[in-house]
mmCIF file with all atom_site columns, C-alpha atoms and ligand atoms in Angstrom:
data_model
loop_
_atom_site.group_PDB
_atom_site.id
_atom_site.type_symbol
_atom_site.label_atom_id
_atom_site.label_alt_id
_atom_site.label_comp_id
_atom_site.label_asym_id
_atom_site.label_entity_id
_atom_site.label_seq_id
_atom_site.pdbx_PDB_ins_code
_atom_site.Cartn_x
_atom_site.Cartn_y
_atom_site.Cartn_z
_atom_site.occupancy
_atom_site.B_iso_or_equiv
_atom_site.pdbx_formal_charge
_atom_site.auth_seq_id
_atom_site.auth_comp_id
_atom_site.auth_asym_id
_atom_site.auth_atom_id
_atom_site.pdbx_PDB_model_num
ATOM   1   C  CA  . MET A 1 1   ? 18.604 121.973 17.076 1.00 44.00 ? 1   MET A CA  1
ATOM   2   C  CA  . THR A 1 2   ? 20.263 118.926 18.600 1.00 47.00 ? 2   THR A CA  1
ATOM   3   C  CA  . LEU A 1 3   ? 17.354 116.726 17.663 1.00 48.00 ? 3   LEU A CA  1
ATOM   4   C  CA  . ILE A 1 4   ? 17.940 117.386 14.011 1.00 50.00 ? 4   ILE A CA  1
ATOM   5   C  CA  . ALA A 1 5   ? 21.645 116.531 14.322 1.00 50.00 ? 5   ALA A CA  1
ATOM   6   C  CA  . ALA A 1 6   ? 20.960 113.302 16.188 1.00 52.00 ? 6   ALA A CA  1
ATOM   7   C  CA  . SER A 1 7   ? 18.423 112.069 13.671 1.00 61.00 ? 7   SER A CA  1
ATOM   8   C  CA  . ASN A 1 8   ? 20.388 113.180 10.665 1.00 84.00 ? 8   ASN A CA  1
ATOM   9   C  CA  . PRO A 1 9   ? 20.943 110.138 8.408  1.00 91.00 ? 9   PRO A CA  1
ATOM   10  C  CA  . LEU A 1 10  ? 24.482 111.279 7.644  1.00 94.00 ? 10  LEU A CA  1
ATOM   11  C  CA  . THR A 1 11  ? 25.277 111.394 11.389 1.00 95.00 ? 11  THR A CA  1
ATOM   12  C  CA  . ARG A 1 12  ? 23.881 107.917 11.837 1.00 94.00 ? 12  ARG A CA  1
ATOM   13  C  CA  . GLU A 1 13  ? 25.817 106.600 8.840  1.00 95.00 ? 13  GLU A CA  1
ATOM   14  C  CA  . LEU A 1 14  ? 29.049 108.118 9.982  1.00 97.00 ? 14  LEU A CA  1
ATOM   15  C  CA  . ALA A 1 15  ? 28.521 107.102 13.611 1.00 97.00 ? 15  ALA A CA  1
ATOM   16  C  CA  . GLU A 1 16  ? 28.227 103.556 12.329 1.00 97.00 ? 16  GLU A CA  1
ATOM   17  C  CA  . LYS A 1 17  ? 31.511 103.925 10.478 1.00 97.00 ? 17  LYS A CA  1
ATOM   18  C  CA  . LEU A 1 18  ? 33.160 105.365 13.582 1.00 98.00 ? 18  LEU A CA  1
ATOM   19  C  CA  . ARG A 1 19  ? 31.962 102.517 15.747 1.00 98.00 ? 19  ARG A CA  1
ATOM   20  C  CA  . LEU A 1 20  ? 33.332 99.951  13.262 1.00 98.00 ? 20  LEU A CA  1
ATOM   21  C  CA  . ARG A 1 21  ? 36.676 101.751 13.153 1.00 97.00 ? 21  ARG A CA  1
ATOM   22  C  CA  . GLN A 1 22  ? 36.649 101.989 16.916 1.00 97.00 ? 22  GLN A CA  1
ATOM   23  C  CA  . ALA A 1 23  ? 36.199 98.224  17.261 1.00 97.00 ? 23  ALA A CA  1
ATOM   24  C  CA  . GLU A 1 24  ? 38.949 97.655  14.691 1.00 96.00 ? 24  GLU A CA  1
ATOM   25  C  CA  . LEU A 1 25  ? 41.401 99.912  16.521 1.00 96.00 ? 25  LEU A CA  1
ATOM   26  C  CA  . ARG A 1 26  ? 40.552 98.399  19.897 1.00 95.00 ? 26  ARG A CA  1
ATOM   27  C  CA  . ALA A 1 27  ? 41.236 94.909  18.546 1.00 93.00 ? 27  ALA A CA  1
ATOM   28  C  CA  . MET A 1 28  ? 44.487 96.129  16.985 1.00 90.00 ? 28  MET A CA  1
ATOM   29  C  CA  . LEU A 1 29  ? 45.684 97.807  20.199 1.00 91.00 ? 29  LEU A CA  1
ATOM   30  C  CA  . GLN A 1 30  ? 44.692 94.762  22.226 1.00 89.00 ? 30  GLN A CA  1
ATOM   31  C  CA  . GLU A 1 31  ? 46.666 92.560  19.908 1.00 85.00 ? 31  GLU A CA  1
ATOM   32  C  CA  . ALA A 1 32  ? 49.646 94.886  20.185 1.00 79.00 ? 32  ALA A CA  1
ATOM   33  C  CA  . ALA A 1 33  ? 49.412 94.821  24.008 1.00 79.00 ? 33  ALA A CA  1
ATOM   34  C  CA  . GLY A 1 34  ? 49.225 91.031  23.848 1.00 79.00 ? 34  GLY A CA  1
ATOM   35  C  CA  . ALA A 1 35  ? 52.332 90.888  21.700 1.00 69.00 ? 35  ALA A CA  1
ATOM   36  C  CA  . ASN A 1 36  ? 54.223 92.971  24.230 1.00 60.00 ? 36  ASN A CA  1
ATOM   37  C  CA  . ILE A 1 37  ? 53.249 90.605  27.024 1.00 55.00 ? 37  ILE A CA  1
ATOM   38  C  CA  . ALA A 1 38  ? 54.454 87.746  24.907 1.00 52.00 ? 38  ALA A CA  1
ATOM   39  C  CA  . GLY A 1 39  ? 57.892 89.399  25.110 1.00 52.00 ? 39  GLY A CA  1
ATOM   40  C  CA  . ASP A 1 40  ? 58.452 87.344  28.221 1.00 53.00 ? 40  ASP A CA  1
ATOM   41  C  CA  . ASN A 1 41  ? 59.039 84.433  25.996 1.00 52.00 ? 41  ASN A CA  1
ATOM   42  C  CA  . PRO A 1 42  ? 60.984 85.822  23.028 1.00 53.00 ? 42  PRO A CA  1
ATOM   43  C  CA  . PRO A 1 43  ? 61.367 83.719  19.870 1.00 55.00 ? 43  PRO A CA  1
ATOM   44  C  CA  . GLU A 1 44  ? 64.822 82.421  19.134 1.00 58.00 ? 44  GLU A CA  1
ATOM   45  C  CA  . VAL A 1 45  ? 66.916 84.849  17.130 1.00 53.00 ? 45  VAL A CA  1
ATOM   46  C  CA  . LEU A 1 46  ? 68.688 83.218  14.158 1.00 59.00 ? 46  LEU A CA  1
ATOM   47  C  CA  . ASP A 1 47  ? 71.080 85.870  12.861 1.00 71.00 ? 47  ASP A CA  1
ATOM   48  C  CA  . PHE A 1 48  ? 71.796 89.594  12.755 1.00 71.00 ? 48  PHE A CA  1
ATOM   49  C  CA  . LYS A 1 49  ? 69.544 90.193  9.731  1.00 74.00 ? 49  LYS A CA  1
ATOM   50  C  CA  . ASP A 1 50  ? 66.652 88.900  11.750 1.00 77.00 ? 50  ASP A CA  1
ATOM   51  C  CA  . VAL A 1 51  ? 67.572 91.112  14.664 1.00 75.00 ? 51  VAL A CA  1
ATOM   52  C  CA  . ALA A 1 52  ? 67.634 94.176  12.432 1.00 77.00 ? 52  ALA A CA  1
ATOM   53  C  CA  . ALA A 1 53  ? 64.321 93.279  10.885 1.00 77.00 ? 53  ALA A CA  1
ATOM   54  C  CA  . GLU A 1 54  ? 62.875 92.717  14.329 1.00 77.00 ? 54  GLU A CA  1
ATOM   55  C  CA  . GLU A 1 55  ? 64.049 96.110  15.497 1.00 77.00 ? 55  GLU A CA  1
ATOM   56  C  CA  . THR A 1 56  ? 62.756 97.895  12.421 1.00 75.00 ? 56  THR A CA  1
ATOM   57  C  CA  . ARG A 1 57  ? 59.419 96.252  12.932 1.00 74.00 ? 57  ARG A CA  1
ATOM   58  C  CA  . ALA A 1 58  ? 59.329 97.334  16.573 1.00 77.00 ? 58  ALA A CA  1
ATOM   59  C  CA  . VAL A 1 59  ? 59.843 100.974 15.604 1.00 76.00 ? 59  VAL A CA  1
ATOM   60  C  CA  . VAL A 1 60  ? 57.156 100.802 12.902 1.00 73.00 ? 60  VAL A CA  1
ATOM   61  C  CA  . ASP A 1 61  ? 54.791 99.054  15.335 1.00 82.00 ? 61  ASP A CA  1
ATOM   62  C  CA  . GLU A 1 62  ? 55.352 101.747 17.910 1.00 85.00 ? 62  GLU A CA  1
ATOM   63  C  CA  . ALA A 1 63  ? 54.521 104.512 15.454 1.00 88.00 ? 63  ALA A CA  1
ATOM   64  C  CA  . ALA A 1 64  ? 51.469 102.610 14.269 1.00 88.00 ? 64  ALA A CA  1
ATOM   65  C  CA  . TYR A 1 65  ? 50.483 101.985 17.884 1.00 89.00 ? 65  TYR A CA  1
ATOM   66  C  CA  . ALA A 1 66  ? 50.774 105.733 18.711 1.00 92.00 ? 66  ALA A CA  1
ATOM   67  C  CA  . HIS A 1 67  ? 48.791 106.602 15.585 1.00 92.00 ? 67  HIS A CA  1
ATOM   68  C  CA  . ALA A 1 68  ? 46.064 104.083 16.410 1.00 94.00 ? 68  ALA A CA  1
ATOM   69  C  CA  . THR A 1 69  ? 45.824 105.338 20.004 1.00 95.00 ? 69  THR A CA  1
ATOM   70  C  CA  . ASP A 1 70  ? 45.480 108.881 18.690 1.00 95.00 ? 70  ASP A CA  1
ATOM   71  C  CA  . GLU A 1 71  ? 42.855 107.927 16.155 1.00 96.00 ? 71  GLU A CA  1
ATOM   72  C  CA  . LEU A 1 72  ? 40.907 105.921 18.737 1.00 97.00 ? 72  LEU A CA  1
ATOM   73  C  CA  . SER A 1 73  ? 40.759 108.895 21.135 1.00 97.00 ? 73  SER A CA  1
ATOM   74  C  CA  . ARG A 1 74  ? 39.473 111.137 18.346 1.00 97.00 ? 74  ARG A CA  1
ATOM   75  C  CA  . ILE A 1 75  ? 36.817 108.547 17.468 1.00 98.00 ? 75  ILE A CA  1
ATOM   76  C  CA  . VAL A 1 76  ? 35.732 108.223 21.069 1.00 98.00 ? 76  VAL A CA  1
ATOM   77  C  CA  . LEU A 1 77  ? 35.306 112.000 21.232 1.00 97.00 ? 77  LEU A CA  1
ATOM   78  C  CA  . ALA A 1 78  ? 33.416 112.020 17.935 1.00 97.00 ? 78  ALA A CA  1
ATOM   79  C  CA  . LEU A 1 79  ? 31.044 109.336 19.183 1.00 97.00 ? 79  LEU A CA  1
ATOM   80  C  CA  . ARG A 1 80  ? 30.499 111.354 22.352 1.00 97.00 ? 80  ARG A CA  1
ATOM   81  C  CA  . ARG A 1 81  ? 29.459 114.278 20.130 1.00 96.00 ? 81  ARG A CA  1
ATOM   82  C  CA  . VAL A 1 82  ? 27.041 111.963 18.364 1.00 96.00 ? 82  VAL A CA  1
ATOM   83  C  CA  . GLU A 1 83  ? 25.502 111.186 21.757 1.00 95.00 ? 83  GLU A CA  1
ATOM   84  C  CA  . ASP A 1 84  ? 25.397 114.845 22.645 1.00 94.00 ? 84  ASP A CA  1
ATOM   85  C  CA  . GLY A 1 85  ? 23.810 115.734 19.302 1.00 93.00 ? 85  GLY A CA  1
ATOM   86  C  CA  . THR A 1 86  ? 26.662 118.070 18.440 1.00 95.00 ? 86  THR A CA  1
ATOM   87  C  CA  . TYR A 1 87  ? 28.265 115.779 15.904 1.00 96.00 ? 87  TYR A CA  1
ATOM   88  C  CA  . GLY A 1 88  ? 29.023 117.484 12.574 1.00 95.00 ? 88  GLY A CA  1
ATOM   89  C  CA  . LEU A 1 89  ? 29.343 120.915 14.230 1.00 96.00 ? 89  LEU A CA  1
ATOM   90  C  CA  . CYS A 1 90  ? 32.745 122.507 14.426 1.00 96.00 ? 90  CYS A CA  1
ATOM   91  C  CA  . GLU A 1 91  ? 34.078 122.566 17.996 1.00 94.00 ? 91  GLU A CA  1
ATOM   92  C  CA  . ASP A 1 92  ? 35.637 125.953 17.456 1.00 95.00 ? 92  ASP A CA  1
ATOM   93  C  CA  . CYS A 1 93  ? 33.118 128.053 15.518 1.00 97.00 ? 93  CYS A CA  1
ATOM   94  C  CA  . GLY A 1 94  ? 30.013 125.883 15.942 1.00 96.00 ? 94  GLY A CA  1
ATOM   95  C  CA  . GLU A 1 95  ? 29.262 125.913 12.209 1.00 95.00 ? 95  GLU A CA  1
ATOM   96  C  CA  . ALA A 1 96  ? 28.168 122.764 10.422 1.00 95.00 ? 96  ALA A CA  1
ATOM   97  C  CA  . ILE A 1 97  ? 31.169 120.863 8.978  1.00 96.00 ? 97  ILE A CA  1
ATOM   98  C  CA  . ASP A 1 98  ? 31.010 120.254 5.258  1.00 95.00 ? 98  ASP A CA  1
ATOM   99  C  CA  . GLU A 1 99  ? 29.480 116.847 4.425  1.00 95.00 ? 99  GLU A CA  1
ATOM   100 C  CA  . ARG A 1 100 ? 32.334 115.878 2.099  1.00 95.00 ? 100 ARG A CA  1
ATOM   101 C  CA  . ARG A 1 101 ? 34.837 116.697 4.827  1.00 96.00 ? 101 ARG A CA  1
ATOM   102 C  CA  . LEU A 1 102 ? 32.913 114.565 7.336  1.00 96.00 ? 102 LEU A CA  1
ATOM   103 C  CA  . ARG A 1 103 ? 32.735 111.656 4.916  1.00 96.00 ? 103 ARG A CA  1
ATOM   104 C  CA  . ALA A 1 104 ? 36.493 111.825 4.364  1.00 96.00 ? 104 ALA A CA  1
ATOM   105 C  CA  . LEU A 1 105 ? 37.307 112.441 8.061  1.00 96.00 ? 105 LEU A CA  1
ATOM   106 C  CA  . PRO A 1 106 ? 34.375 111.223 10.196 1.00 96.00 ? 106 PRO A CA  1
ATOM   107 C  CA  . ALA A 1 107 ? 36.233 111.884 13.437 1.00 97.00 ? 107 ALA A CA  1
ATOM   108 C  CA  . THR A 1 108 ? 37.172 115.464 12.715 1.00 96.00 ? 108 THR A CA  1
ATOM   109 C  CA  . PRO A 1 109 ? 36.075 118.011 15.307 1.00 95.00 ? 109 PRO A CA  1
ATOM   110 C  CA  . PHE A 1 110 ? 36.772 121.083 13.141 1.00 96.00 ? 110 PHE A CA  1
ATOM   111 C  CA  . CYS A 1 111 ? 35.511 122.604 9.972  1.00 96.00 ? 111 CYS A CA  1
ATOM   112 C  CA  . THR A 1 112 ? 38.026 123.197 7.162  1.00 95.00 ? 112 THR A CA  1
ATOM   113 C  CA  . ALA A 1 113 ? 38.651 126.828 8.130  1.00 95.00 ? 113 ALA A CA  1
ATOM   114 C  CA  . CYS A 1 114 ? 39.333 126.072 11.824 1.00 96.00 ? 114 CYS A CA  1
ATOM   115 C  CA  . GLN A 1 115 ? 41.444 123.007 10.950 1.00 94.00 ? 115 GLN A CA  1
ATOM   116 C  CA  . THR A 1 116 ? 43.666 125.232 8.840  1.00 94.00 ? 116 THR A CA  1
ATOM   117 C  CA  . ILE A 1 117 ? 44.172 127.544 11.856 1.00 91.00 ? 117 ILE A CA  1
ATOM   118 C  CA  . HIS A 1 118 ? 44.964 124.529 14.058 1.00 88.00 ? 118 HIS A CA  1
ATOM   119 C  CA  . GLU A 1 119 ? 47.477 123.129 11.675 1.00 86.00 ? 119 GLU A CA  1
ATOM   120 C  CA  . ARG A 1 120 ? 49.347 126.411 11.551 1.00 82.00 ? 120 ARG A CA  1
ATOM   121 C  CA  . PRO A 1 121 ? 52.305 126.584 13.917 1.00 75.00 ? 121 PRO A CA  1
ATOM   122 C  CA  . GLY A 1 122 ? 51.728 128.633 17.107 1.00 67.00 ? 122 GLY A CA  1
ATOM   123 C  CA  . THR A 1 123 ? 54.045 131.442 16.037 1.00 50.00 ? 123 THR A CA  1
ATOM   124 C  CA  . PRO A 1 124 ? 52.887 133.265 12.931 1.00 55.00 ? 124 PRO A CA  1
ATOM   125 C  CA  . ARG A 1 125 ? 55.450 134.124 10.309 1.00 52.00 ? 125 ARG A CA  1
ATOM   126 C  CA  . ARG A 1 126 ? 56.371 137.724 10.174 1.00 57.00 ? 126 ARG A CA  1
HETATM 127 ZN ZN1 . LIG B 2 .   ? 35.087 125.983 12.562 1.00 89.91 ? 201 LIG B ZN1 1
#
């Protein structure tokens, strides 16, 4: 019953968490986008050590940026499931996802069993 899922206190609690995280990630990504725009006016570079540090930071930022974008899209999808009343149900098998798993990973669309299948590489070992 979708009504039960939507009024479930756990769903409401986790939806609140997801919204907070969503706002956080949006702010972070916006800031990152702003920093890129500021590239028009680069700060003065003092020596090679600074250049190296700057480059390392850029790589780390890019990875963090990709990770944040990824997380944000999963959160958006999870919040959509909250709206649909399907939050907390596995997208693959339709079973209820374990509460402890949801608390640890509020944006997860899969139950533990299905996640294990997804994490397995496409070609099974023989
Ligand atoms: Zn499942």
